[in-house]
Amino acid sequence: MHLLLKSNNSKFLGRIKTDERTYYCGRKRKEVRLKGELPCSIPSPNLDRFEQFIWENLTRILKDSKLIREEFKIQQLKETELKNSKSNLESEIGKIDKKIIDITNQKERILKLYMNNVIEEKTYYKEYKGFDKEKSDLSELKTNHLNNLILLGDSNFWVNWVNLFSEEVNSWEKNPSFEYKREKVEKYISKIELDYDKTNSVHLVDIVLKYPMINDELIWNDKNDKSKGYTIKSGETVVSRVFSKPHINISLHRLWCGVDS
């Protein structure tokens, strides 16, 4: 994801010094400009306030997007499916253990019959060999199930995806970690284009998303019978905002660009 000057796609870079924390246009550097080219004149926005500004706008988009709600719902349903698979595997392992115990008892019974001359030696070895083969197959199947359980994990999970989505939304507003914010920014934002309105002394910001989730809609196939499902109507991928007055000043950096220090 890049922060770019809208007019010519010049990349903005981060600068962090004792008395300065800004994003500045790369064309301000003499070494990257063409001969005779004037330095970029766009003012450099404060790094911390600009990142908070972008985060606030992104979270607002995510909260309102039906596409994001659907993505979240699908993820939770997948988790539930894993849980159900885990429950099924645990049930199968229990059944296998019972069968192995039963085979062990049958082997002891057939041995007693042989020792008491109730059955012939040939019959005894044939039956005993059959039990050994069945026990070996069951033990191998149990091992496979146990390995699958390790892959699935052992977390207990029950889906109430609406409540979970609300919790997720609330977590966005509690100053999540730098890594969390970076993950969301990289996942949903393609690029940010910046321009400057000299008349009003404000930055004009276009946030270009990777997915059409601005003002998207959930449309029921039958409003009177919601069991028939719904579709998600795509929205827009670009939202335009004005960056002017100060926002909350938090110490975030290196979300999108290289940083000079």
mmCIF file of N, CA and C in Angstrom, residues 112-172:
data_model
loop_
_atom_site.group_PDB
_atom_site.id
_atom_site.type_symbol
_atom_site.label_atom_id
_atom_site.label_comp_id
_atom_site.label_asym_id
_atom_site.label_seq_id
_atom_site.Cartn_x
_atom_site.Cartn_y
_atom_site.Cartn_z
ATOM 1 N N LYS A 112 -8.778 -68.729 25.762
ATOM 2 C CA LYS A 112 -9.314 -69.648 26.773
ATOM 3 C C LYS A 112 -9.965 -70.862 26.114
ATOM 4 N N LEU A 113 -10.692 -70.621 25.018
ATOM 5 C CA LEU A 113 -11.325 -71.733 24.310
ATOM 6 C C LEU A 113 -10.279 -72.701 23.769
ATOM 7 N N TYR A 114 -9.189 -72.140 23.271
ATOM 8 C CA TYR A 114 -8.115 -72.984 22.727
ATOM 9 C C TYR A 114 -7.426 -73.761 23.846
ATOM 10 N N MET A 115 -7.159 -73.061 24.982
ATOM 11 C CA MET A 115 -6.480 -73.718 26.103
ATOM 12 C C MET A 115 -7.350 -74.833 26.700
ATOM 13 N N ASN A 116 -8.660 -74.707 26.591
ATOM 14 C CA ASN A 116 -9.565 -75.723 27.136
ATOM 15 C C ASN A 116 -9.972 -76.756 26.085
ATOM 16 N N ASN A 117 -9.239 -76.737 24.933
ATOM 17 C CA ASN A 117 -9.468 -77.698 23.854
ATOM 18 C C ASN A 117 -10.894 -77.652 23.289
ATOM 19 N N VAL A 118 -11.484 -76.466 23.358
ATOM 20 C CA VAL A 118 -12.825 -76.315 22.807
ATOM 21 C C VAL A 118 -12.751 -76.084 21.298
ATOM 22 N N ILE A 119 -11.687 -75.408 20.853
ATOM 23 C CA ILE A 119 -11.496 -75.176 19.416
ATOM 24 C C ILE A 119 -10.124 -75.700 19.009
ATOM 25 N N GLU A 120 -9.998 -75.995 17.728
ATOM 26 C CA GLU A 120 -8.732 -76.521 17.222
ATOM 27 C C GLU A 120 -7.690 -75.404 17.085
ATOM 28 N N GLU A 121 -6.449 -75.838 17.017
ATOM 29 C CA GLU A 121 -5.338 -74.888 16.908
ATOM 30 C C GLU A 121 -5.453 -74.049 15.635
ATOM 31 N N LYS A 122 -5.820 -74.694 14.538
ATOM 32 C CA LYS A 122 -5.950 -74.007 13.266
ATOM 33 C C LYS A 122 -6.993 -72.891 13.350
ATOM 34 N N THR A 123 -8.120 -73.173 13.978
ATOM 35 C CA THR A 123 -9.189 -72.188 14.137
ATOM 36 C C THR A 123 -8.731 -71.041 15.033
ATOM 37 N N TYR A 124 -8.017 -71.449 16.131
ATOM 38 C CA TYR A 124 -7.521 -70.433 17.076
ATOM 39 C C TYR A 124 -6.610 -69.429 16.368
ATOM 40 N N TYR A 125 -5.618 -69.902 15.635
ATOM 41 C CA TYR A 125 -4.664 -69.001 14.983
ATOM 42 C C TYR A 125 -5.333 -68.145 13.892
ATOM 43 N N LYS A 126 -6.304 -68.734 13.212
ATOM 44 C CA LYS A 126 -7.013 -67.971 12.179
ATOM 45 C C LYS A 126 -7.791 -66.810 12.800
ATOM 46 N N GLU A 127 -8.524 -67.125 13.907
ATOM 47 C CA GLU A 127 -9.311 -66.095 14.585
ATOM 48 C C GLU A 127 -8.405 -65.037 15.213
ATOM 49 N N TYR A 128 -7.339 -65.504 15.849
ATOM 50 C CA TYR A 128 -6.416 -64.601 16.551
ATOM 51 C C TYR A 128 -5.765 -63.635 15.551
ATOM 52 N N LYS A 129 -5.351 -64.167 14.406
ATOM 53 C CA LYS A 129 -4.733 -63.344 13.375
ATOM 54 C C LYS A 129 -5.707 -62.289 12.845
ATOM 55 N N GLY A 130 -6.969 -62.690 12.692
ATOM 56 C CA GLY A 130 -7.988 -61.758 12.226
ATOM 57 C C GLY A 130 -8.201 -60.616 13.209
ATOM 58 N N PHE A 131 -8.226 -60.944 14.505
ATOM 59 C CA PHE A 131 -8.383 -59.921 15.531
ATOM 60 C C PHE A 131 -7.192 -58.948 15.537
ATOM 61 N N ASP A 132 -5.991 -59.498 15.366
ATOM 62 C CA ASP A 132 -4.777 -58.652 15.337
ATOM 63 C C ASP A 132 -4.827 -57.659 14.178
ATOM 64 N N LYS A 133 -5.275 -58.162 13.015
ATOM 65 C CA LYS A 133 -5.359 -57.302 11.833
ATOM 66 C C LYS A 133 -6.388 -56.184 12.052
ATOM 67 N N GLU A 134 -7.537 -56.539 12.614
ATOM 68 C CA GLU A 134 -8.584 -55.539 12.864
ATOM 69 C C GLU A 134 -8.112 -54.502 13.881
ATOM 70 N N LYS A 135 -7.415 -54.955 14.917
ATOM 71 C CA LYS A 135 -6.911 -54.028 15.938
ATOM 72 C C LYS A 135 -5.864 -53.090 15.361
ATOM 73 N N SER A 136 -5.000 -53.612 14.500
ATOM 74 C CA SER A 136 -3.958 -52.798 13.863
ATOM 75 C C SER A 136 -4.580 -51.719 12.979
ATOM 76 N N ASP A 137 -5.613 -52.097 12.204
ATOM 77 C CA ASP A 137 -6.291 -51.125 11.325
ATOM 78 C C ASP A 137 -6.957 -50.024 12.141
ATOM 79 N N LEU A 138 -7.587 -50.427 13.243
ATOM 80 C CA LEU A 138 -8.257 -49.449 14.101
ATOM 81 C C LEU A 138 -7.250 -48.507 14.757
ATOM 82 N N SER A 139 -6.128 -49.037 15.176
ATOM 83 C CA SER A 139 -5.093 -48.209 15.800
ATOM 84 C C SER A 139 -4.538 -47.181 14.813
ATOM 85 N N GLU A 140 -4.372 -47.585 13.553
ATOM 86 C CA GLU A 140 -3.899 -46.668 12.518
ATOM 87 C C GLU A 140 -4.924 -45.566 12.255
ATOM 88 N N LEU A 141 -6.205 -45.949 12.215
ATOM 89 C CA LEU A 141 -7.273 -44.970 12.004
ATOM 90 C C LEU A 141 -7.320 -43.972 13.163
ATOM 91 N N LYS A 142 -7.145 -44.467 14.385
ATOM 92 C CA LYS A 142 -7.141 -43.597 15.554
ATOM 93 C C LYS A 142 -5.993 -42.600 15.485
ATOM 94 N N THR A 143 -4.827 -43.062 15.058
ATOM 95 C CA THR A 143 -3.667 -42.167 14.926
ATOM 96 C C THR A 143 -3.948 -41.045 13.932
ATOM 97 N N ASN A 144 -4.585 -41.396 12.810
ATOM 98 C CA ASN A 144 -4.942 -40.379 11.809
ATOM 99 C C ASN A 144 -5.913 -39.351 12.385
ATOM 100 N N HIS A 145 -6.908 -39.827 13.129
ATOM 101 C CA HIS A 145 -7.868 -38.914 13.755
ATOM 102 C C HIS A 145 -7.171 -37.994 14.760
ATOM 103 N N LEU A 146 -6.253 -38.553 15.540
ATOM 104 C CA LEU A 146 -5.532 -37.745 16.534
ATOM 105 C C LEU A 146 -4.688 -36.672 15.855
ATOM 106 N N ASN A 147 -4.073 -37.020 14.742
ATOM 107 C CA ASN A 147 -3.276 -36.041 13.998
ATOM 108 C C ASN A 147 -4.160 -34.913 13.458
ATOM 109 N N ASN A 148 -5.360 -35.286 12.973
ATOM 110 C CA ASN A 148 -6.294 -34.274 12.482
ATOM 111 C C ASN A 148 -6.764 -33.363 13.601
ATOM 112 N N LEU A 149 -6.924 -33.915 14.793
ATOM 113 C CA LEU A 149 -7.323 -33.101 15.944
ATOM 114 C C LEU A 149 -6.261 -32.059 16.262
ATOM 115 N N ILE A 150 -5.004 -32.447 16.127
ATOM 116 C CA ILE A 150 -3.915 -31.499 16.372
ATOM 117 C C ILE A 150 -3.991 -30.350 15.382
ATOM 118 N N LEU A 151 -4.297 -30.676 14.118
ATOM 119 C CA LEU A 151 -4.405 -29.638 13.094
ATOM 120 C C LEU A 151 -5.586 -28.714 13.360
ATOM 121 N N LEU A 152 -6.683 -29.277 13.853
ATOM 122 C CA LEU A 152 -7.882 -28.479 14.111
ATOM 123 C C LEU A 152 -7.745 -27.619 15.354
ATOM 124 N N GLY A 153 -6.899 -28.038 16.282
ATOM 125 C CA GLY A 153 -6.801 -27.323 17.540
ATOM 126 C C GLY A 153 -7.899 -27.799 18.475
ATOM 127 N N ASP A 154 -7.865 -27.248 19.680
ATOM 128 C CA ASP A 154 -8.820 -27.729 20.669
ATOM 129 C C ASP A 154 -9.619 -26.598 21.294
ATOM 130 N N SER A 155 -9.789 -25.476 20.550
ATOM 131 C CA SER A 155 -10.544 -24.356 21.096
ATOM 132 C C SER A 155 -12.040 -24.651 21.050
ATOM 133 N N ASN A 156 -12.742 -24.333 22.143
ATOM 134 C CA ASN A 156 -14.196 -24.471 22.166
ATOM 135 C C ASN A 156 -14.800 -23.236 21.530
ATOM 136 N N PHE A 157 -15.718 -23.429 20.598
ATOM 137 C CA PHE A 157 -16.231 -22.290 19.828
ATOM 138 C C PHE A 157 -17.712 -22.465 19.561
ATOM 139 N N TRP A 158 -18.457 -21.386 19.848
ATOM 140 C CA TRP A 158 -19.875 -21.362 19.494
ATOM 141 C C TRP A 158 -20.150 -20.046 18.799
ATOM 142 N N VAL A 159 -20.846 -20.092 17.684
ATOM 143 C CA VAL A 159 -20.995 -18.893 16.875
ATOM 144 C C VAL A 159 -22.262 -18.116 17.219
ATOM 145 N N ASN A 160 -22.053 -16.897 17.638
ATOM 146 C CA ASN A 160 -23.102 -15.892 17.603
ATOM 147 C C ASN A 160 -22.443 -14.748 16.866
ATOM 148 N N TRP A 161 -22.405 -14.825 15.545
ATOM 149 C CA TRP A 161 -21.512 -13.976 14.763
ATOM 150 C C TRP A 161 -21.895 -12.504 14.845
ATOM 151 N N VAL A 162 -23.165 -12.215 15.099
ATOM 152 C CA VAL A 162 -23.574 -10.813 15.219
ATOM 153 C C VAL A 162 -22.921 -10.184 16.446
ATOM 154 N N ASN A 163 -22.983 -10.879 17.578
ATOM 155 C CA ASN A 163 -22.347 -10.364 18.794
ATOM 156 C C ASN A 163 -20.841 -10.277 18.628
ATOM 157 N N LEU A 164 -20.266 -11.285 17.966
ATOM 158 C CA LEU A 164 -18.823 -11.286 17.764
ATOM 159 C C LEU A 164 -18.390 -10.129 16.880
ATOM 160 N N PHE A 165 -19.194 -9.811 15.872
ATOM 161 C CA PHE A 165 -18.855 -8.691 15.005
ATOM 162 C C PHE A 165 -18.907 -7.383 15.794
ATOM 163 N N SER A 166 -19.881 -7.252 16.675
ATOM 164 C CA SER A 166 -19.968 -6.063 17.511
ATOM 165 C C SER A 166 -18.738 -5.924 18.393
ATOM 166 N N GLU A 167 -18.274 -7.046 18.943
ATOM 167 C CA GLU A 167 -17.059 -7.024 19.760
ATOM 168 C C GLU A 167 -15.849 -6.629 18.919
ATOM 169 N N GLU A 168 -15.814 -7.139 17.689
ATOM 170 C CA GLU A 168 -14.721 -6.810 16.788
ATOM 171 C C GLU A 168 -14.709 -5.311 16.488
ATOM 172 N N VAL A 169 -15.873 -4.758 16.207
ATOM 173 C CA VAL A 169 -15.988 -3.328 15.914
ATOM 174 C C VAL A 169 -15.521 -2.506 17.113
ATOM 175 N N ASN A 170 -15.956 -2.903 18.302
ATOM 176 C CA ASN A 170 -15.559 -2.163 19.502
ATOM 177 C C ASN A 170 -14.052 -2.186 19.703
ATOM 178 N N SER A 171 -13.419 -3.285 19.323
ATOM 179 C CA SER A 171 -11.970 -3.389 19.507
ATOM 180 C C SER A 171 -11.211 -2.418 18.619
ATOM 181 N N TRP A 172 -11.826 -2.019 17.481
ATOM 182 C CA TRP A 172 -11.164 -1.070 16.586
ATOM 183 C C TRP A 172 -11.039 0.301 17.231
#
